[in-house]
Each structure stands twice: as structure tokens, then as C-alpha cells.
mmCIF file of C-alpha atoms in Angstrom:
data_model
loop_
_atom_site.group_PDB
_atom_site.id
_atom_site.type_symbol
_atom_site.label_atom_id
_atom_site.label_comp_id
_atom_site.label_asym_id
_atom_site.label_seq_id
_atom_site.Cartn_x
_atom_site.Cartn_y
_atom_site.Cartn_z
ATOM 1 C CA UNK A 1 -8.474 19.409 1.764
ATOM 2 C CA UNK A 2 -5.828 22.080 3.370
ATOM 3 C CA UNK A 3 -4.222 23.860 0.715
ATOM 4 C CA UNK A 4 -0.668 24.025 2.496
ATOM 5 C CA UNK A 5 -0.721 20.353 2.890
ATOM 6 C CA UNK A 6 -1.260 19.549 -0.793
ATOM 7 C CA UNK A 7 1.547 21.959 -1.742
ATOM 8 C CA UNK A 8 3.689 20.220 0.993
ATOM 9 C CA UNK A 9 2.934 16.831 -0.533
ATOM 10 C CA UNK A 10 3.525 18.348 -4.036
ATOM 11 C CA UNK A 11 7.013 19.725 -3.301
ATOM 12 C CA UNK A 12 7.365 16.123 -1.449
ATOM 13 C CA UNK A 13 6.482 14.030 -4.794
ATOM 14 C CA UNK A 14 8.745 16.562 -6.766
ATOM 15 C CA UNK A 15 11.806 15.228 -5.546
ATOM 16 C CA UNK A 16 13.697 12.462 -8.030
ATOM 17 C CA UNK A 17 14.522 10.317 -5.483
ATOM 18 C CA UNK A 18 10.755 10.155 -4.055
ATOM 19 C CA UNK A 19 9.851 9.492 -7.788
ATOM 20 C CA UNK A 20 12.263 7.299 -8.513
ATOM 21 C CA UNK A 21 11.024 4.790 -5.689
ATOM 22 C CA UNK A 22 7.234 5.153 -6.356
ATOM 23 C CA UNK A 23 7.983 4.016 -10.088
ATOM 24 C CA UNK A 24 9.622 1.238 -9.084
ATOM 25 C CA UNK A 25 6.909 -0.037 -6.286
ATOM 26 C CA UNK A 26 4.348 0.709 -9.342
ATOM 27 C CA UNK A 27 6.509 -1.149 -12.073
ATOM 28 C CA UNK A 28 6.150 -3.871 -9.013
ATOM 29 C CA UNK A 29 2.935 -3.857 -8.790
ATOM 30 C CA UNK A 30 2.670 -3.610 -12.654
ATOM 31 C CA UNK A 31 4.481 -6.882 -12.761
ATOM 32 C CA UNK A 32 2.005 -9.144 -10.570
ATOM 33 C CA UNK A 33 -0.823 -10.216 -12.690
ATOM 34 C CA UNK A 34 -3.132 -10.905 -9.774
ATOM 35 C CA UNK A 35 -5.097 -7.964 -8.880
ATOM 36 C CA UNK A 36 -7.377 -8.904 -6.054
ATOM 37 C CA UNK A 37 -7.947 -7.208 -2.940
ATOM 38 C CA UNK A 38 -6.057 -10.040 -1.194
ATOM 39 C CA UNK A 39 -3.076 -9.666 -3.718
ATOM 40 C CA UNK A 40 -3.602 -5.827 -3.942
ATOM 41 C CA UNK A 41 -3.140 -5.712 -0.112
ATOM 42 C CA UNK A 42 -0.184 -8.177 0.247
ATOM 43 C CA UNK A 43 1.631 -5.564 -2.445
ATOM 44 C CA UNK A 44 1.908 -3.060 -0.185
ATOM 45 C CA UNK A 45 1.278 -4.194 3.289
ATOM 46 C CA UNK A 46 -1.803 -2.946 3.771
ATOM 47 C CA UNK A 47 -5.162 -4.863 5.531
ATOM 48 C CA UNK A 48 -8.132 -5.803 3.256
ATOM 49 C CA UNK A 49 -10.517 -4.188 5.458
ATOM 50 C CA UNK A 50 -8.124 -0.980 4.749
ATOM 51 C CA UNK A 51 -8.204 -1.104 0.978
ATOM 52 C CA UNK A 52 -12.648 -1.638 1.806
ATOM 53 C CA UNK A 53 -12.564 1.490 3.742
ATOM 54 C CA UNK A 54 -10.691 3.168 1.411
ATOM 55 C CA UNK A 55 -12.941 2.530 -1.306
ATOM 56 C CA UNK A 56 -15.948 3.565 0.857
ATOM 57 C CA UNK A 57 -14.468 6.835 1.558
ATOM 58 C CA UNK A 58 -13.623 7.209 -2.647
ATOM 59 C CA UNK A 59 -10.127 7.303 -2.744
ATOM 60 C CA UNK A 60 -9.888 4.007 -4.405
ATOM 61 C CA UNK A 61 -12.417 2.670 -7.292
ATOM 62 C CA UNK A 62 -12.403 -1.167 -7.855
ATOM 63 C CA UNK A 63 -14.053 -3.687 -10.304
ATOM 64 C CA UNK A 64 -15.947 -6.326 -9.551
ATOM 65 C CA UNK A 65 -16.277 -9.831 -11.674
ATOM 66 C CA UNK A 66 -19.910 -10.945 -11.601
ATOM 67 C CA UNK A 67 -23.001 -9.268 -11.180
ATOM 68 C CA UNK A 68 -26.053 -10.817 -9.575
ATOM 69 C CA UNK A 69 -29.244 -12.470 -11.496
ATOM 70 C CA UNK A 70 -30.941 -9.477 -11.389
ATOM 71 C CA UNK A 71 -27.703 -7.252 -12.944
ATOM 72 C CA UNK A 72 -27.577 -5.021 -10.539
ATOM 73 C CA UNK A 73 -25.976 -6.234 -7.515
ATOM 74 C CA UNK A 74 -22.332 -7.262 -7.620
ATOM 75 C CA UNK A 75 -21.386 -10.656 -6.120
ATOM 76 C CA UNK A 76 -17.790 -10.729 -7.279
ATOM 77 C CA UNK A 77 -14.380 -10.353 -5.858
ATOM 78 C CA UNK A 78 -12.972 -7.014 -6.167
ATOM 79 C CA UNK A 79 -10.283 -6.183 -8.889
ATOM 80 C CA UNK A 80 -7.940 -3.890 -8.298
ATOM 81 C CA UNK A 81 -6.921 -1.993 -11.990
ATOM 82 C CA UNK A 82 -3.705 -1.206 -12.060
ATOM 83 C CA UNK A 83 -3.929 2.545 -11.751
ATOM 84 C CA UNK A 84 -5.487 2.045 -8.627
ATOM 85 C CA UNK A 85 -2.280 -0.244 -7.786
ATOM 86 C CA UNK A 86 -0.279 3.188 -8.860
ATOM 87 C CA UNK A 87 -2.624 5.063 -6.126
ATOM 88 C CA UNK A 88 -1.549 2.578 -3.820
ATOM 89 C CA UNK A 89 1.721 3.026 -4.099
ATOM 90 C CA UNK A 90 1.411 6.646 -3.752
ATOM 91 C CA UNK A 91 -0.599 6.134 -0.774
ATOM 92 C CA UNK A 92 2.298 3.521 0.868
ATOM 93 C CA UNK A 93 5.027 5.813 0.146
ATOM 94 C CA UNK A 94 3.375 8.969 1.878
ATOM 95 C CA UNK A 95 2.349 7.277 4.860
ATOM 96 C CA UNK A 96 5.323 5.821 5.273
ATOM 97 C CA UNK A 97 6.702 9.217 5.301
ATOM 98 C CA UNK A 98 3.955 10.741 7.991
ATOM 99 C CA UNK A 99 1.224 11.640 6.150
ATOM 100 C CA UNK A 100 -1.876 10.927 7.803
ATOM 101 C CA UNK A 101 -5.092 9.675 5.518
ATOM 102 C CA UNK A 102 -7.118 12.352 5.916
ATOM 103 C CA UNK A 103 -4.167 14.562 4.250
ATOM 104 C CA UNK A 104 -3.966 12.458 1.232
ATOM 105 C CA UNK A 105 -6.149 13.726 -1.033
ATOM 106 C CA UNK A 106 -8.567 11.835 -2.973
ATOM 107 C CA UNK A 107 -7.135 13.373 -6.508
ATOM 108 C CA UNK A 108 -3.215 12.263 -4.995
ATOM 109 C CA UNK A 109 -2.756 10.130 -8.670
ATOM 110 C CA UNK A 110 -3.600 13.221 -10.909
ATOM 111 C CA UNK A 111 -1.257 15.262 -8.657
ATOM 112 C CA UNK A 112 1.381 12.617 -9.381
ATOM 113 C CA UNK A 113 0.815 13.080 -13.473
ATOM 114 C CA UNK A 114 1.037 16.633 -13.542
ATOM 115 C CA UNK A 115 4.178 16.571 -11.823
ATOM 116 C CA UNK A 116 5.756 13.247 -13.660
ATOM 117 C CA UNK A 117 4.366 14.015 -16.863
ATOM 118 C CA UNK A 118 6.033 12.272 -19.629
ATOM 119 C CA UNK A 119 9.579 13.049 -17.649
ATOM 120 C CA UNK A 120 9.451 9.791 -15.993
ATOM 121 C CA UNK A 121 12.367 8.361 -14.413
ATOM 122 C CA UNK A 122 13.619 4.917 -15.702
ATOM 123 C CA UNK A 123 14.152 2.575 -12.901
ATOM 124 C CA UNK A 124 17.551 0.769 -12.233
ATOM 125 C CA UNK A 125 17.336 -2.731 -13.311
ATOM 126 C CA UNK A 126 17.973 -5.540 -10.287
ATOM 127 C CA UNK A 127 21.143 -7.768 -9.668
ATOM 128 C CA UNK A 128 19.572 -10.740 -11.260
ATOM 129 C CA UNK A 129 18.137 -8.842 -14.816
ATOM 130 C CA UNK A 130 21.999 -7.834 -14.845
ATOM 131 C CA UNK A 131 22.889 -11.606 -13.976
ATOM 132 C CA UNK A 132 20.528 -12.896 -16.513
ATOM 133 C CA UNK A 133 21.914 -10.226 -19.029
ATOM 134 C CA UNK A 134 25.557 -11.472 -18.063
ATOM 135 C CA UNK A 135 25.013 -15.020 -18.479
ATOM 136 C CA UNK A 136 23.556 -14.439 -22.101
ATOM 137 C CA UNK A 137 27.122 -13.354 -22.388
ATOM 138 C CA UNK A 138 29.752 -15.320 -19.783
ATOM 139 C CA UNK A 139 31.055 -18.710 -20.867
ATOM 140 C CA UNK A 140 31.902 -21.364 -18.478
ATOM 141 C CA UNK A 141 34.157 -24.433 -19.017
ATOM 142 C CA UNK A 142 31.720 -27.745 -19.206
ATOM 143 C CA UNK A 143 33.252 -28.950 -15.891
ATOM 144 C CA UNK A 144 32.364 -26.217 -14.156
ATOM 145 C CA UNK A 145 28.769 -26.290 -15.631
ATOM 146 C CA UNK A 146 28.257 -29.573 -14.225
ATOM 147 C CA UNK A 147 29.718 -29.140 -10.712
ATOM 148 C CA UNK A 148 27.347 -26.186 -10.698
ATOM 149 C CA UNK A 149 24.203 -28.491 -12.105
ATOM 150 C CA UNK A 150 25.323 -30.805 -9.340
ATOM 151 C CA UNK A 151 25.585 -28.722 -6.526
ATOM 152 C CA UNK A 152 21.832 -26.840 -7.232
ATOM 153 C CA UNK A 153 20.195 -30.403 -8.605
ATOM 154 C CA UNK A 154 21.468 -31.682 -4.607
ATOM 155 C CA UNK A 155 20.120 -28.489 -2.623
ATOM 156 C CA UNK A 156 17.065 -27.811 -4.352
ATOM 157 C CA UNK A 157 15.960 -31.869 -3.954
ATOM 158 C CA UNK A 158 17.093 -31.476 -0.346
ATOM 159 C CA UNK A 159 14.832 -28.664 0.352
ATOM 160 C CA UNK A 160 11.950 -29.674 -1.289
ATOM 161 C CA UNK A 161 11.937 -33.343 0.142
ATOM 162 C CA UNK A 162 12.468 -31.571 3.675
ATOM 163 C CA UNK A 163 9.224 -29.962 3.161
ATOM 164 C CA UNK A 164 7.464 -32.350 1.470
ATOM 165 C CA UNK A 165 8.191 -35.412 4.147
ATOM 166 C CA UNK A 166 7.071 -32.712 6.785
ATOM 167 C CA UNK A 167 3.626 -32.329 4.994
ATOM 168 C CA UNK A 168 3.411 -35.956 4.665
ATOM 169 C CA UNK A 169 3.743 -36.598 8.210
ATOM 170 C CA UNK A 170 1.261 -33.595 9.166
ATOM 171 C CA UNK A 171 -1.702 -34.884 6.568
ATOM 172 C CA UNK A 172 -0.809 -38.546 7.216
ATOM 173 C CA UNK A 173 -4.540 -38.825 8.882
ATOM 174 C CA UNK A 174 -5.873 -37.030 6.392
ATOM 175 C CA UNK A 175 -4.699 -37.924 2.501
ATOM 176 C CA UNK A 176 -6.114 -36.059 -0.578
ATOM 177 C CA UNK A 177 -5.914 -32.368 1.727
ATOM 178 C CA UNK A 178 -4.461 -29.641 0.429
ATOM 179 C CA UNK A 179 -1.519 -28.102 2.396
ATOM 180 C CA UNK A 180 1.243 -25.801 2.530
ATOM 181 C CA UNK A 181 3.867 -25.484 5.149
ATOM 182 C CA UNK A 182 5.483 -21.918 4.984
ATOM 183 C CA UNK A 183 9.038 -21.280 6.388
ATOM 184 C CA UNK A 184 9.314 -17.576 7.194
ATOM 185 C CA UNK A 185 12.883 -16.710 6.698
ATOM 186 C CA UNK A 186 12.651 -13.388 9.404
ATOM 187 C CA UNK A 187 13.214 -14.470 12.679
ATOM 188 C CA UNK A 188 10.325 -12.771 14.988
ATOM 189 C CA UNK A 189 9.657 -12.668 18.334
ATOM 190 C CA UNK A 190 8.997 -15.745 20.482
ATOM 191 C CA UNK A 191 5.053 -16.302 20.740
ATOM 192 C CA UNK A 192 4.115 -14.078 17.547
ATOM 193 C CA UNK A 193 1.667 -15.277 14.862
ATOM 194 C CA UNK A 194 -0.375 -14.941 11.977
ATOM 195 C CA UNK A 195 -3.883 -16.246 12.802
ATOM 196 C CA UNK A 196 -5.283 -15.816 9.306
ATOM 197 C CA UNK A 197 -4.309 -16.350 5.762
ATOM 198 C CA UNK A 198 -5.187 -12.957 4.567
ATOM 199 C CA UNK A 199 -2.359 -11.814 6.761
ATOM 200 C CA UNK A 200 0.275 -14.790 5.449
ATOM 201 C CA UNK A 201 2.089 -11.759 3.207
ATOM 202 C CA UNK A 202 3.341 -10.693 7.498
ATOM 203 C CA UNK A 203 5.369 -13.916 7.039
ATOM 204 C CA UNK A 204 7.956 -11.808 4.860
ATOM 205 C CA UNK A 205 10.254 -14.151 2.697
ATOM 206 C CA UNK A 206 9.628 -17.883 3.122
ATOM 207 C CA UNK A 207 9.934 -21.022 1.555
ATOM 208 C CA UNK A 208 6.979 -22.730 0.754
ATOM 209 C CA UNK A 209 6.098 -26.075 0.019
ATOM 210 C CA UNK A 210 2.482 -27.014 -1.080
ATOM 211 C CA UNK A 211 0.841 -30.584 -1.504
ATOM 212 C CA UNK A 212 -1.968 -30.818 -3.587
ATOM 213 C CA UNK A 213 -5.206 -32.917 -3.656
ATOM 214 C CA UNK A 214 -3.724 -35.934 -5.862
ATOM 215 C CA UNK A 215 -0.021 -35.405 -3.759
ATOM 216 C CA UNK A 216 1.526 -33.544 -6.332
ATOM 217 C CA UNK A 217 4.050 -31.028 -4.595
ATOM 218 C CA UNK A 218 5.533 -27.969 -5.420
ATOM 219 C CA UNK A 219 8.572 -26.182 -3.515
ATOM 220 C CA UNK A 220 9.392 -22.692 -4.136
ATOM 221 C CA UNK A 221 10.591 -18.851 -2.391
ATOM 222 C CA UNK A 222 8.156 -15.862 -2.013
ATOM 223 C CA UNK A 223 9.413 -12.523 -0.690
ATOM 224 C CA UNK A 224 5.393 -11.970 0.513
ATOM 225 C CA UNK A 225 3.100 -14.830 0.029
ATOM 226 C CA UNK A 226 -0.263 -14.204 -0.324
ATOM 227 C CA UNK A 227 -3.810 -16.286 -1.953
ATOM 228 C CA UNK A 228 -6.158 -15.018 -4.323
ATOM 229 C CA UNK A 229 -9.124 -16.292 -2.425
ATOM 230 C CA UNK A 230 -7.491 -16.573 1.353
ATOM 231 C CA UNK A 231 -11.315 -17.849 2.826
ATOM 232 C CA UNK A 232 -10.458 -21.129 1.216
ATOM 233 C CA UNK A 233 -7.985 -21.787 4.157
ATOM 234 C CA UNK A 234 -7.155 -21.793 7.530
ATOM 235 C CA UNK A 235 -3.617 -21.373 9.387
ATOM 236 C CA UNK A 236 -2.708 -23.924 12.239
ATOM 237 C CA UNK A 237 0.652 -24.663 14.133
ATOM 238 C CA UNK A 238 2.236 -27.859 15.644
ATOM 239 C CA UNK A 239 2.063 -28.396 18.878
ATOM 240 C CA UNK A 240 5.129 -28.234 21.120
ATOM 241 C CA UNK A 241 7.326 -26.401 18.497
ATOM 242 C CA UNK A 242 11.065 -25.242 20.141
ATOM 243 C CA UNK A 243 11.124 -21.668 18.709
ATOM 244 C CA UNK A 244 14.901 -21.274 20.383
ATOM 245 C CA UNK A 245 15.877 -23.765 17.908
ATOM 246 C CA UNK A 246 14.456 -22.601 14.262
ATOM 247 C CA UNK A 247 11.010 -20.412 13.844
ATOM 248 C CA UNK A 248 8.023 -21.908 13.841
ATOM 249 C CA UNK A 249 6.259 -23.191 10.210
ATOM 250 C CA UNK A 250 3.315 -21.991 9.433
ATOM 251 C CA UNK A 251 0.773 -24.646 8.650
ATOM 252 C CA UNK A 252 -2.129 -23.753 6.083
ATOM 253 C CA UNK A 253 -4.992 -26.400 5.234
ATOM 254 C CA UNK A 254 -8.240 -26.416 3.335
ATOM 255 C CA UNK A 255 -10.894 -25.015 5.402
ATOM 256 C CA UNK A 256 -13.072 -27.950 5.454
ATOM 257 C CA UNK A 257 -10.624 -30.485 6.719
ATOM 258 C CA UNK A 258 -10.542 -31.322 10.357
ATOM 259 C CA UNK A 259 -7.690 -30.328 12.425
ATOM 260 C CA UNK A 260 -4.091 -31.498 11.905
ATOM 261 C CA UNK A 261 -3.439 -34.211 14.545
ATOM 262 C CA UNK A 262 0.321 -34.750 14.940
ATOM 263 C CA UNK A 263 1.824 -36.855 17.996
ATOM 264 C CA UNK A 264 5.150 -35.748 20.131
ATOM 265 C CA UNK A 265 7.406 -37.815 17.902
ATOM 266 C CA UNK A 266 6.182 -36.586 14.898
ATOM 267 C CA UNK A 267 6.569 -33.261 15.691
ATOM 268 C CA UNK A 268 10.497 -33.822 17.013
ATOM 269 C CA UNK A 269 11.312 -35.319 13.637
ATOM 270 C CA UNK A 270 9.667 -32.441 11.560
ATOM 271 C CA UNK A 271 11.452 -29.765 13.455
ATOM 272 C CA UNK A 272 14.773 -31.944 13.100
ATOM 273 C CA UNK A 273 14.190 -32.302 9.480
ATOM 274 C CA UNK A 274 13.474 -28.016 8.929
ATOM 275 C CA UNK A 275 16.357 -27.219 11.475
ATOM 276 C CA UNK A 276 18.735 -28.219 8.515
ATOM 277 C CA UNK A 277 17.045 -26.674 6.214
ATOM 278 C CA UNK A 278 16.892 -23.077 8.239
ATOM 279 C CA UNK A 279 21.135 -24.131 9.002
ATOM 280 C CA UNK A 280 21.663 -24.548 5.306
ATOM 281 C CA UNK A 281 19.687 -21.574 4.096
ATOM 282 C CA UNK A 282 22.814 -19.720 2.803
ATOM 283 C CA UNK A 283 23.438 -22.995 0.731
ATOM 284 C CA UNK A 284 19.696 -23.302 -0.596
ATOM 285 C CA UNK A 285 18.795 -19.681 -1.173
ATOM 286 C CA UNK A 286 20.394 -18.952 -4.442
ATOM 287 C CA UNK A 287 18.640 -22.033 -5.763
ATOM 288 C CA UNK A 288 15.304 -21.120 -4.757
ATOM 289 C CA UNK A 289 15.038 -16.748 -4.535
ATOM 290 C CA UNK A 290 15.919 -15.807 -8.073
ATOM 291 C CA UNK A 291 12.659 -15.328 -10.559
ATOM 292 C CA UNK A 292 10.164 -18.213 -10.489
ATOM 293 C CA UNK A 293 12.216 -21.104 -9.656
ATOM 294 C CA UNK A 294 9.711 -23.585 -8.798
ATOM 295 C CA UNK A 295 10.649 -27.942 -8.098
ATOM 296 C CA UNK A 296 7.459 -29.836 -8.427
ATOM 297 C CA UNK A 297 7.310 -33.447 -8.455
ATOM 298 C CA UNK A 298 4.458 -35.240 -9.462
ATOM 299 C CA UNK A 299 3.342 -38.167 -7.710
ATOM 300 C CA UNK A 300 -0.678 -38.906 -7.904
ATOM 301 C CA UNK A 301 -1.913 -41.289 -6.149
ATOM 302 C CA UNK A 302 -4.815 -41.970 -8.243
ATOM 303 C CA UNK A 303 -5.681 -44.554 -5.470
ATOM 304 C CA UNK A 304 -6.913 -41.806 -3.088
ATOM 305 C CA UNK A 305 -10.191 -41.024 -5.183
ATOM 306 C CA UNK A 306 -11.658 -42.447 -8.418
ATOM 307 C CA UNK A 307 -11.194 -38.514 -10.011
ATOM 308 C CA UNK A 308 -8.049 -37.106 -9.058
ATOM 309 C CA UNK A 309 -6.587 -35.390 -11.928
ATOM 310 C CA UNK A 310 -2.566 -34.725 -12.773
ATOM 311 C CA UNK A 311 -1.659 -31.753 -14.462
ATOM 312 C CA UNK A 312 1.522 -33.328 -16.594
ATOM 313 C CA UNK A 313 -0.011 -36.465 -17.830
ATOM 314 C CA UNK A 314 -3.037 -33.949 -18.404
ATOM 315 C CA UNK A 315 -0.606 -32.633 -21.227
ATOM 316 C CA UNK A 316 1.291 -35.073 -22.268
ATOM 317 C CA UNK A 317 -2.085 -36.319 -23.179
ATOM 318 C CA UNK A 318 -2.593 -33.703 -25.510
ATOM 319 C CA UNK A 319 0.949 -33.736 -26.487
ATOM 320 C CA UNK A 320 0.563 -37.890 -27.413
ATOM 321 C CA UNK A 321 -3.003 -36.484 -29.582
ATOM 322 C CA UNK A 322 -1.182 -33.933 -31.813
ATOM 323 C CA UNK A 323 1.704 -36.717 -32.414
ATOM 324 C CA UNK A 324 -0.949 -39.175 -33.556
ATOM 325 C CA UNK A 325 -4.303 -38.442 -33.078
ATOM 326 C CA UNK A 326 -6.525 -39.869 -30.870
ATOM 327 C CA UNK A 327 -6.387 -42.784 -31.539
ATOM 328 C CA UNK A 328 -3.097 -43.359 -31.282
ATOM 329 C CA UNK A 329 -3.070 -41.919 -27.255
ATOM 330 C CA UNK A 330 -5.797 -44.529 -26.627
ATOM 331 C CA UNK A 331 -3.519 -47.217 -27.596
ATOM 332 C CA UNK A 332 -0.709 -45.395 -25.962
ATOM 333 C CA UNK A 333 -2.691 -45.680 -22.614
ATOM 334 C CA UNK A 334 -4.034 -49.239 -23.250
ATOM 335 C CA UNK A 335 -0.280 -50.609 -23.818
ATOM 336 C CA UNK A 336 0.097 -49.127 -20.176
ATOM 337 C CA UNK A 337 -2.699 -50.793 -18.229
ATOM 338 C CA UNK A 338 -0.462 -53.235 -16.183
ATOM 339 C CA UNK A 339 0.076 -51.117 -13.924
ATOM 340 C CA UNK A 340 -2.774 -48.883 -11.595
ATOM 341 C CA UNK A 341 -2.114 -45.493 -13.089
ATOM 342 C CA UNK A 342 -2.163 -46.701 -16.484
ATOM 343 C CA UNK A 343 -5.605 -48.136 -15.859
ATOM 344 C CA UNK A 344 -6.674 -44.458 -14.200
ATOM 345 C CA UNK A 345 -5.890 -42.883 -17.087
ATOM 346 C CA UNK A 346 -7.797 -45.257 -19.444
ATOM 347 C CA UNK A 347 -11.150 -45.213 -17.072
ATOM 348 C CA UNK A 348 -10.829 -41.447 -16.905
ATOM 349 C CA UNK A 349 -9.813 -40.384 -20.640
ATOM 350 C CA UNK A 350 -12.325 -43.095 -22.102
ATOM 351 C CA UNK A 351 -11.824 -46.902 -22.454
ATOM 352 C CA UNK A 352 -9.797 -47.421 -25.490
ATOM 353 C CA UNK A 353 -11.789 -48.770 -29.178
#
């Protein structure tokens, strides 16, 4: 490595502001439990065949999960520790600034301690930790509590029934799939997509609403989406979408289904239903961007396959056993077999004494 350039990146890194704004995109990057070269990439928008490269050449070091039968040959997903999350935000914040790979040196994190040391700067906190400090504080008259209630109870059921009818019509030939729609919040120019799901973090901030095997949904904002295992999908896009009139969804489905097939009409009254959503994002937005926010609705269909599972009646399950033992949840169940989900439950929890 040249000697001048690792004194120019040194006097570079020395500088509060510079230090300042790599502690934050580590404390970031601290924050996300997922550490996966799919998540590690979407962090700091960088490609996973980068971050492989990378650690070929040694300047990153990752984990793996499993090792073969023979326990020596790794078959697991790499983890990404969260030092090496520190090196890559080192790494983003130089090459944003010019500096080629081949200047970064593979030591760049040690640099970084011997010049931080244990004089590390304390970063700012955010508008909404100061909000969420302020409202342990702030009183509000009732009235105004409830017109508030009202007014996020109305947007947030909007916005999430937008996406979920929209899903319904897309899977309506094929039930039980799993499916997001994504709503990228960035306008971009006409014609330009993401083609694979280990890219979806390019989408920027979107809205995303996700239907589950058993038709649960779930509605909620990410400033960069990203999966943990992004081979388990594929991206597709409806046919005959106006981009003049609001950007185009991105549609995600398992990777064994068969293609989405949507007709004309369909399609019309999807992009009618989103265009309000994309004209009302001002409205919606506070409801949806701040901390996890999520609206899920649960609504198995326990008719679409013998062992569909729900996550809530999963634990109100073990909620009804603590009450009154086990027992007692049988009978629970049994009193409900008039109707077909009450019967589910029974066949798939055990028939009752």
C-alpha cells in the first residue's frame, strides 16, 4: 500500500465531521439485527457479489452458519459480524469520497481505532427519539387525542387495504402464494427496473404490503427493503402499467409459483386504487415512516390447505393454556366448532378429551 495515500486517508478520517458520520452509519448498522450478506449489502448500497470479492481479496472476514457432514466445508450463509459492518462503513464513506479500492487498505478499521480511540464522538439523536422523548412529556386534551386516533386509525386502514385488495387481485389465480407489492416512494426514470430481489434495497423508501401463505397481511414503510434469503423470490411487473400517472409497483412472488396473470381491467383498477395512495402520501406518511409501525390483519383462510398455520391464534393458544391449562383451551376450542375455523383449530391442536 502507498504510504502517502494512507497518510492522506488518515488526515481524511481525522476530521470530526468525517467521524461524526461514520459513527452514525455504524450505530446504523449496529442497530439492524440481520447480518447477512443480503442485509449487509442493502446497509450500505453495495452488490453481494462486491462484499464476495471483497472477502476473497481479505479485506472483509465473514462467518458462516453450518458446516458440511464432513466439518470441513461450509454450506452456510455468510454472517457479517458487526465489526466487519464498521469496515463497511469505513469503506462506503471513503469511496464515496474518491477513494479507489485498491487505496483502501486492508488494515482501514485499525487505522480508524488508533485515531478514534476512546474519544469517540456521540451522535445527535433523530427528530423522532426527540419526539418520542417529548411525548413522554407533552399533554394533550382527550379531544384532541381522539381526533388524532381518528385521523391515523382512517389513513393507515386506507393504505393497507389499498395494497392488500391490489395483491388480492394479482394472486387471485393463485391463493396460498406469498407476495409483496412494493411502492417505491422515489420517482425514477420511465422504463427503469430492478430485475432481482437482491437489488430490491435500489427501490429506496417504499411502502410495502406483504400477503402471506394463510392470507394474513402486513402493511408497513422501509427506507431500503431488503430479504434475508432473496433466492426465495422473484420480481415481476404488471403489464400495461401508465408510469406518467404514479411509478410502477414492484411485484415480488415465491419462486416456485407460476407467473402472475392479470387481465387489462384488473390492472386499470390496481393502478386507480395506488394512484390515491401515491396522491395522499403526505397524509399517510407520518402514520407509516416513524420506527416499526407495522398494520397486520389476520385473516386465514384455513380453507386453502388442511395445515395453514396463524401466528395470533398460535398465541392466544398458549395464552388460553397458562389461564387454564390445557384442558381448559381444548374446551375453549370445542365450544367454537360451529363455525370452520373453530373446527381447524381443533383438528390441528388435537381433538378435544
Amino acid at each position: 500500500m502507498n504510504e502517502p495515500n494512507i497518510e492522506r486517508i488518515r488526515r481524511y478520517l481525522q476530521s470530526k465531521e468525517v467521524q461524526e458520520r461514520v459513527q452514525k452509519s455504524m450505530q446504523d448498522a449496529h442497530s439492524k439485527a440481520t447480518v447477512t450478506i443480503s442485509r449487509a449489502a442493502g446497509l450500505f448500497n453495495f452488490t453481494e457479489s462486491q462484499l464476495r470479492e471483497w472477502e476473497k481479496r481479505g479485506l472483509l472476514k465473514t462467518e458462516r452458519t453450518a458446516l458440511s457432514q464432513d466439518s470441513k466445508t461450509s454450506t452456510g450463509h455468510r454472517q457479517f459480524s458487526p465489526d466487519e459492518l464498521d469496515k463497511l462503513a469505513l469503506i462506503r464513506e471513503l469511496m464515496d469520497q474518491g477513494y479507489t479500492l485498491s487505496e483502501i487498505p486492508q488494515n482501514i478499521d485499525d487505522i480508524w481505532q488508533q485515531i478514534v480511540g476512546d474519544h469517540q464522538y456521540s451522535v445527535p439523536t433523530t427528530p423522532s427519539q426527540d419526539n418520542n422523548r417529548a411525548l413522554e412529556v407533552e399533554h394533550y386534551p382527550i379531544d384532541t387525542h381522539v381526533e388524532a386516533a381518528d385521523e391515523e386509525y382512517f389513513w393507515r386502514f386506507f393504505v393497507s387495504q389499498a395494497l392488500r385488495l391490489s395483491l388480492l387481485l394479482i394472486c387471485e389465480e393463485m391463493p396460498g402464494t406469498i407476495a409483496g407489492l412494493f411502492l417505491p416512494l422515489e420517482h425514477k426514470e420511465p422504463g427503469q427496473r430492478i430485475d432481482f430481489p437482491q437489488n430490491i434495497s435500489q427501490a429506496g423508501p417504499s411502502l410495502v404490503g406483504w400477503i402471506g401463505a394463510n392470507q394474513a397481511f402486513y402493511a408497513f414503510f422501509e427506507s431500503a427493503p431488503t430479504f434475508e434469503y432473496p433466492s426465495d423470490f422473484r420480481i415481476e411487473y404488471l403489464p400495461g402499467w401508465n408510469e406518467n400517472i404514479c411509478p410502477t409497483p414492484i411485484i415480488v412472488i415465491q419462486r416456485r409459483a407460476r407467473a402472475i396473470a392479470v387481465t387489462g381491467i384488473q390492472v386499470a383498477s390496481i393502478q386507480r386504487i395506488l394512484e390515491l395512495v401515491y396522491m395522499h402520501v403526505n397524509d399517510w406518511l407520518p402514520f407509516f415512516g416513524s420506527g416499526k409501525r407495522y398494520w397486520i390483519e389476520h385473516v386465514t383462510n384455513f380453507g386453502l390447505n388442511p395445515n395453514v398455520t396463524d401466528a395470533l391464534l398460535d398465541k392466544m393458544m398458549n395464552v388460553i393454556v397458562e389461564l387454564g391449562g390445557e384442558e381448559h383451551a381444548r374446551c375453549s376450542l370445542k365450544s367454537n366448532c360451529d363455525n370452520q375455523s373453530g373446527c381447524r383449530l381443533v383438528q390441528f391442536y388435537g381433538k378435544p378429551a
